[in-house]
């Protein structure tokens, strides 16, 4: 039997590091950090997390969330929000790697991730501030907390749904899994818009709400996409 393996030498013309798939350690570390944050959130804030996830789909759980706590004033908010923003930022960087690989290469993966995280964080808190301005201008102060809470609920659901897709893309090296997330994101956005409209339909003017949603929720991201496309 051993003779079958004798005098057989595999010819190797040369080693090329470019031809070998190199692991992206930055993404691996980021996914581990996200898993750590998610574990902390589930262990320490299990009940709050359950209500946060279900509030986008059920008015009953949203009412329980409002009745039992002030989530935006508790430790739950910064911990879960950090997971949300990091997850969304990682997803955007993965998209940039497919559409603007030269830009990511110039900035380095770590630099691009840090820049995207900073921009997404600024946009999130800008929209929080914009909600305060909007509710003040149109006399919706009572709805202010609900607007910001639904924003947090929406971003949390987006991040939690996105996380397994990021793992699949990274582990299998196949970006096409991200395309499967598009309908999920569309459904979540539709539910978010529906919930905002249901906060107080008798008091909120639909025209004012339309201007608010297009100007403060959609326009900043469109400007960001336009800026990235021309860089």
Short mmCIF file of C-alpha atoms in Angstrom, two decimals:
data_model
loop_
_atom_site.label_atom_id
_atom_site.label_comp_id
_atom_site.label_asym_id
_atom_site.label_seq_id
_atom_site.Cartn_x
_atom_site.Cartn_y
_atom_site.Cartn_z
CA UNK A 1 0.00 0.00 0.00
CA UNK A 2 2.83 2.38 0.83
CA UNK A 3 4.16 2.05 -2.73
CA UNK A 4 1.10 3.88 -4.00
CA UNK A 5 2.36 7.05 -2.34
CA UNK A 6 6.02 6.77 -3.35
CA UNK A 7 7.60 8.78 -6.16
CA UNK A 8 4.64 11.15 -6.31
CA UNK A 9 5.69 14.74 -5.76
CA UNK A 10 3.25 17.63 -5.96
CA UNK A 11 4.71 20.29 -8.21
CA UNK A 12 4.39 23.80 -6.84
CA UNK A 13 5.33 26.63 -9.16
CA UNK A 14 5.31 29.26 -6.46
CA UNK A 15 3.40 30.70 -3.53
CA UNK A 16 1.26 33.74 -4.05
CA UNK A 17 -0.26 35.35 -0.96
CA UNK A 18 -2.75 37.20 -3.18
CA UNK A 19 -4.22 33.89 -4.31
CA UNK A 20 -4.88 32.77 -0.74
CA UNK A 21 -7.99 33.96 1.07
CA UNK A 22 -6.80 36.09 3.96
CA UNK A 23 -8.96 36.16 7.11
CA UNK A 24 -10.28 39.58 8.08
CA UNK A 25 -9.37 39.70 11.74
CA UNK A 26 -11.01 43.12 12.21
CA UNK A 27 -14.43 41.70 11.30
CA UNK A 28 -13.85 38.63 13.48
CA UNK A 29 -12.99 40.79 16.49
CA UNK A 30 -15.94 43.10 15.80
CA UNK A 31 -18.36 40.16 15.64
CA UNK A 32 -16.98 38.80 18.92
CA UNK A 33 -17.39 42.20 20.59
CA UNK A 34 -20.96 42.38 19.29
CA UNK A 35 -21.67 38.91 20.65
CA UNK A 36 -20.27 39.99 24.02
CA UNK A 37 -22.49 43.10 24.09
CA UNK A 38 -25.51 41.07 23.03
CA UNK A 39 -24.85 38.52 25.77
CA UNK A 40 -24.59 41.27 28.39
CA UNK A 41 -27.82 42.83 27.15
CA UNK A 42 -29.72 39.55 27.27
CA UNK A 43 -28.33 38.51 30.68
CA UNK A 44 -28.70 41.86 32.46
CA UNK A 45 -31.75 43.29 30.69
CA UNK A 46 -33.59 40.19 29.56
CA UNK A 47 -37.09 41.51 30.24
CA UNK A 48 -36.37 44.92 28.71
CA UNK A 49 -34.82 43.32 25.62
CA UNK A 50 -37.86 41.13 25.17
CA UNK A 51 -40.16 44.15 25.30
CA UNK A 52 -37.89 46.19 23.01
CA UNK A 53 -37.93 43.53 20.32
CA UNK A 54 -41.66 42.85 20.51
CA UNK A 55 -42.75 46.50 20.79
CA UNK A 56 -42.29 47.03 17.05
CA UNK A 57 -44.77 44.24 16.31
CA UNK A 58 -47.21 44.44 19.21
CA UNK A 59 -48.88 47.43 20.85
CA UNK A 60 -49.38 45.34 23.98
CA UNK A 61 -45.64 44.93 24.57
CA UNK A 62 -45.03 48.57 23.77
CA UNK A 63 -47.57 49.52 26.45
CA UNK A 64 -45.84 47.18 28.92
CA UNK A 65 -42.50 48.75 28.09
CA UNK A 66 -43.87 52.25 28.71
CA UNK A 67 -45.68 51.21 31.89
CA UNK A 68 -42.82 49.35 33.57
CA UNK A 69 -39.83 51.54 32.79
CA UNK A 70 -38.20 54.57 31.23
CA UNK A 71 -35.83 52.64 28.98
CA UNK A 72 -34.16 55.73 27.52
CA UNK A 73 -33.13 56.78 31.03
CA UNK A 74 -31.83 53.37 32.14
CA UNK A 75 -28.53 51.54 31.63
CA UNK A 76 -30.26 49.40 29.04
CA UNK A 77 -30.19 52.28 26.58
CA UNK A 78 -26.41 52.91 26.20
CA UNK A 79 -25.46 49.21 26.25
CA UNK A 80 -28.02 48.09 23.68
CA UNK A 81 -27.52 51.23 21.60
CA UNK A 82 -23.78 50.54 21.40
CA UNK A 83 -24.56 47.06 20.06
CA UNK A 84 -27.03 48.55 17.57
CA UNK A 85 -24.72 51.23 16.20
CA UNK A 86 -21.70 48.93 15.96
CA UNK A 87 -23.74 46.28 14.13
CA UNK A 88 -25.19 48.75 11.63
CA UNK A 89 -21.74 50.30 11.10
CA UNK A 90 -20.18 46.91 10.40
CA UNK A 91 -22.92 46.15 7.89
CA UNK A 92 -22.31 49.45 6.09
CA UNK A 93 -18.56 48.82 5.94
CA UNK A 94 -19.20 45.38 4.43
CA UNK A 95 -21.36 47.04 1.78
CA UNK A 96 -18.61 49.60 1.12
CA UNK A 97 -16.14 46.76 0.65
CA UNK A 98 -18.27 45.60 -2.27
CA UNK A 99 -19.10 48.99 -3.76
CA UNK A 100 -16.20 51.26 -2.71
CA UNK A 101 -13.31 48.90 -1.98
CA UNK A 102 -10.77 51.53 -3.05
CA UNK A 103 -12.14 54.00 -0.47
CA UNK A 104 -11.93 51.39 2.32
CA UNK A 105 -8.40 50.48 1.21
CA UNK A 106 -7.30 54.12 1.42
CA UNK A 107 -8.78 54.55 4.89
CA UNK A 108 -7.91 50.99 6.05
CA UNK A 109 -10.68 48.72 7.31
CA UNK A 110 -10.28 49.96 10.89
CA UNK A 111 -10.38 53.59 9.79
CA UNK A 112 -13.47 53.07 7.63
CA UNK A 113 -15.24 51.25 10.46
CA UNK A 114 -14.41 54.01 12.96
CA UNK A 115 -15.52 56.73 10.52
CA UNK A 116 -18.81 55.01 9.72
CA UNK A 117 -19.50 54.38 13.41
CA UNK A 118 -18.88 58.06 14.20
CA UNK A 119 -21.18 59.23 11.40
CA UNK A 120 -23.97 56.78 12.28
CA UNK A 121 -23.77 57.80 15.96
CA UNK A 122 -23.96 61.49 15.06
CA UNK A 123 -26.94 60.86 12.77
CA UNK A 124 -28.76 58.91 15.46
CA UNK A 125 -28.41 61.65 18.06
CA UNK A 126 -29.12 64.32 15.45
CA UNK A 127 -32.46 62.62 14.79
CA UNK A 128 -33.10 62.41 18.52
CA UNK A 129 -32.53 66.18 18.74
CA UNK A 130 -34.61 66.75 15.61
CA UNK A 131 -37.49 64.90 17.27
CA UNK A 132 -37.34 67.37 20.15
CA UNK A 133 -37.46 70.29 17.70
CA UNK A 134 -40.27 68.72 15.66
CA UNK A 135 -42.45 67.93 18.67
CA UNK A 136 -41.84 71.41 20.05
CA UNK A 137 -42.69 73.26 16.82
CA UNK A 138 -45.90 71.33 16.17
CA UNK A 139 -47.03 71.00 19.80
CA UNK A 140 -46.45 67.26 20.13
CA UNK A 141 -44.51 67.31 23.40
CA UNK A 142 -46.54 64.41 24.77
CA UNK A 143 -45.46 62.28 21.80
CA UNK A 144 -41.76 63.20 22.11
CA UNK A 145 -40.77 60.23 24.25
CA UNK A 146 -42.73 57.85 22.03
CA UNK A 147 -40.99 59.15 18.90
CA UNK A 148 -37.54 58.61 20.42
CA UNK A 149 -38.46 55.26 21.95
CA UNK A 150 -39.78 53.92 18.66
CA UNK A 151 -36.56 55.09 17.01
CA UNK A 152 -34.59 53.05 19.54
CA UNK A 153 -36.89 50.05 19.12
CA UNK A 154 -36.53 50.22 15.34
CA UNK A 155 -32.72 50.46 15.38
CA UNK A 156 -32.51 47.59 17.87
CA UNK A 157 -34.62 45.32 15.67
CA UNK A 158 -32.61 46.31 12.59
CA UNK A 159 -29.35 45.44 14.35
CA UNK A 160 -30.59 42.15 15.82
CA UNK A 161 -31.89 41.01 12.44
CA UNK A 162 -28.70 42.14 10.69
CA UNK A 163 -26.26 40.39 13.04
CA UNK A 164 -26.79 36.79 11.80
CA UNK A 165 -26.48 37.96 8.18
CA UNK A 166 -23.13 39.55 9.01
CA UNK A 167 -21.95 36.28 10.55
CA UNK A 168 -22.97 34.33 7.44
CA UNK A 169 -21.29 36.81 5.09
CA UNK A 170 -18.06 36.73 7.05
CA UNK A 171 -17.95 33.01 7.84
CA UNK A 172 -18.81 31.87 4.31
CA UNK A 173 -17.13 34.74 2.48
CA UNK A 174 -20.28 35.31 0.44
CA UNK A 175 -21.69 38.84 0.35
CA UNK A 176 -24.87 37.67 -1.43
CA UNK A 177 -26.43 36.87 1.96
CA UNK A 178 -26.77 40.61 2.48
CA UNK A 179 -29.26 40.77 -0.38
CA UNK A 180 -31.57 38.51 1.62
CA UNK A 181 -31.61 41.15 4.34
CA UNK A 182 -33.13 43.81 2.06
CA UNK A 183 -36.75 42.57 2.36
CA UNK A 184 -36.28 42.19 6.12
CA UNK A 185 -35.15 45.82 6.36
CA UNK A 186 -38.08 46.98 4.22
CA UNK A 187 -40.57 45.18 6.48
CA UNK A 188 -39.00 46.67 9.62
CA UNK A 189 -39.08 50.17 8.09
CA UNK A 190 -42.74 49.73 7.14
CA UNK A 191 -43.60 48.65 10.69
CA UNK A 192 -41.64 51.58 12.11
CA UNK A 193 -43.50 54.07 9.93
CA UNK A 194 -46.84 52.47 10.82
CA UNK A 195 -46.07 52.65 14.56
CA UNK A 196 -45.11 56.32 14.32
CA UNK A 197 -48.38 57.10 12.58
CA UNK A 198 -50.32 55.21 15.27
CA UNK A 199 -48.83 57.17 18.19
CA UNK A 200 -51.62 59.73 18.10
CA UNK A 201 -53.35 59.86 14.69
CA UNK A 202 -55.93 62.46 15.80
CA UNK A 203 -53.34 65.02 16.80
CA UNK A 204 -50.47 64.51 14.35
CA UNK A 205 -50.96 66.32 11.05
CA UNK A 206 -50.08 63.88 8.25
CA UNK A 207 -48.55 66.61 6.09
CA UNK A 208 -46.29 67.76 8.92
CA UNK A 209 -45.40 64.15 9.66
CA UNK A 210 -44.56 63.53 6.00
CA UNK A 211 -42.23 66.54 5.97
CA UNK A 212 -40.66 65.40 9.23
CA UNK A 213 -40.08 61.83 8.07
CA UNK A 214 -38.67 62.75 4.65
CA UNK A 215 -36.47 65.59 5.93
CA UNK A 216 -35.13 64.16 9.18
CA UNK A 217 -35.34 60.40 8.72
CA UNK A 218 -34.57 59.87 5.03
CA UNK A 219 -32.72 62.95 3.74
CA UNK A 220 -29.62 62.63 6.02
CA UNK A 221 -28.98 59.07 4.81
CA UNK A 222 -29.51 60.06 1.17
CA UNK A 223 -26.97 62.85 1.61
CA UNK A 224 -24.56 60.39 3.20
CA UNK A 225 -24.93 57.96 0.29
CA UNK A 226 -24.41 60.81 -2.18
CA UNK A 227 -21.28 61.94 -0.34
CA UNK A 228 -19.82 58.43 -0.36
CA UNK A 229 -20.59 58.01 -4.07
CA UNK A 230 -18.60 61.11 -5.06
CA UNK A 231 -15.58 60.43 -2.85
#
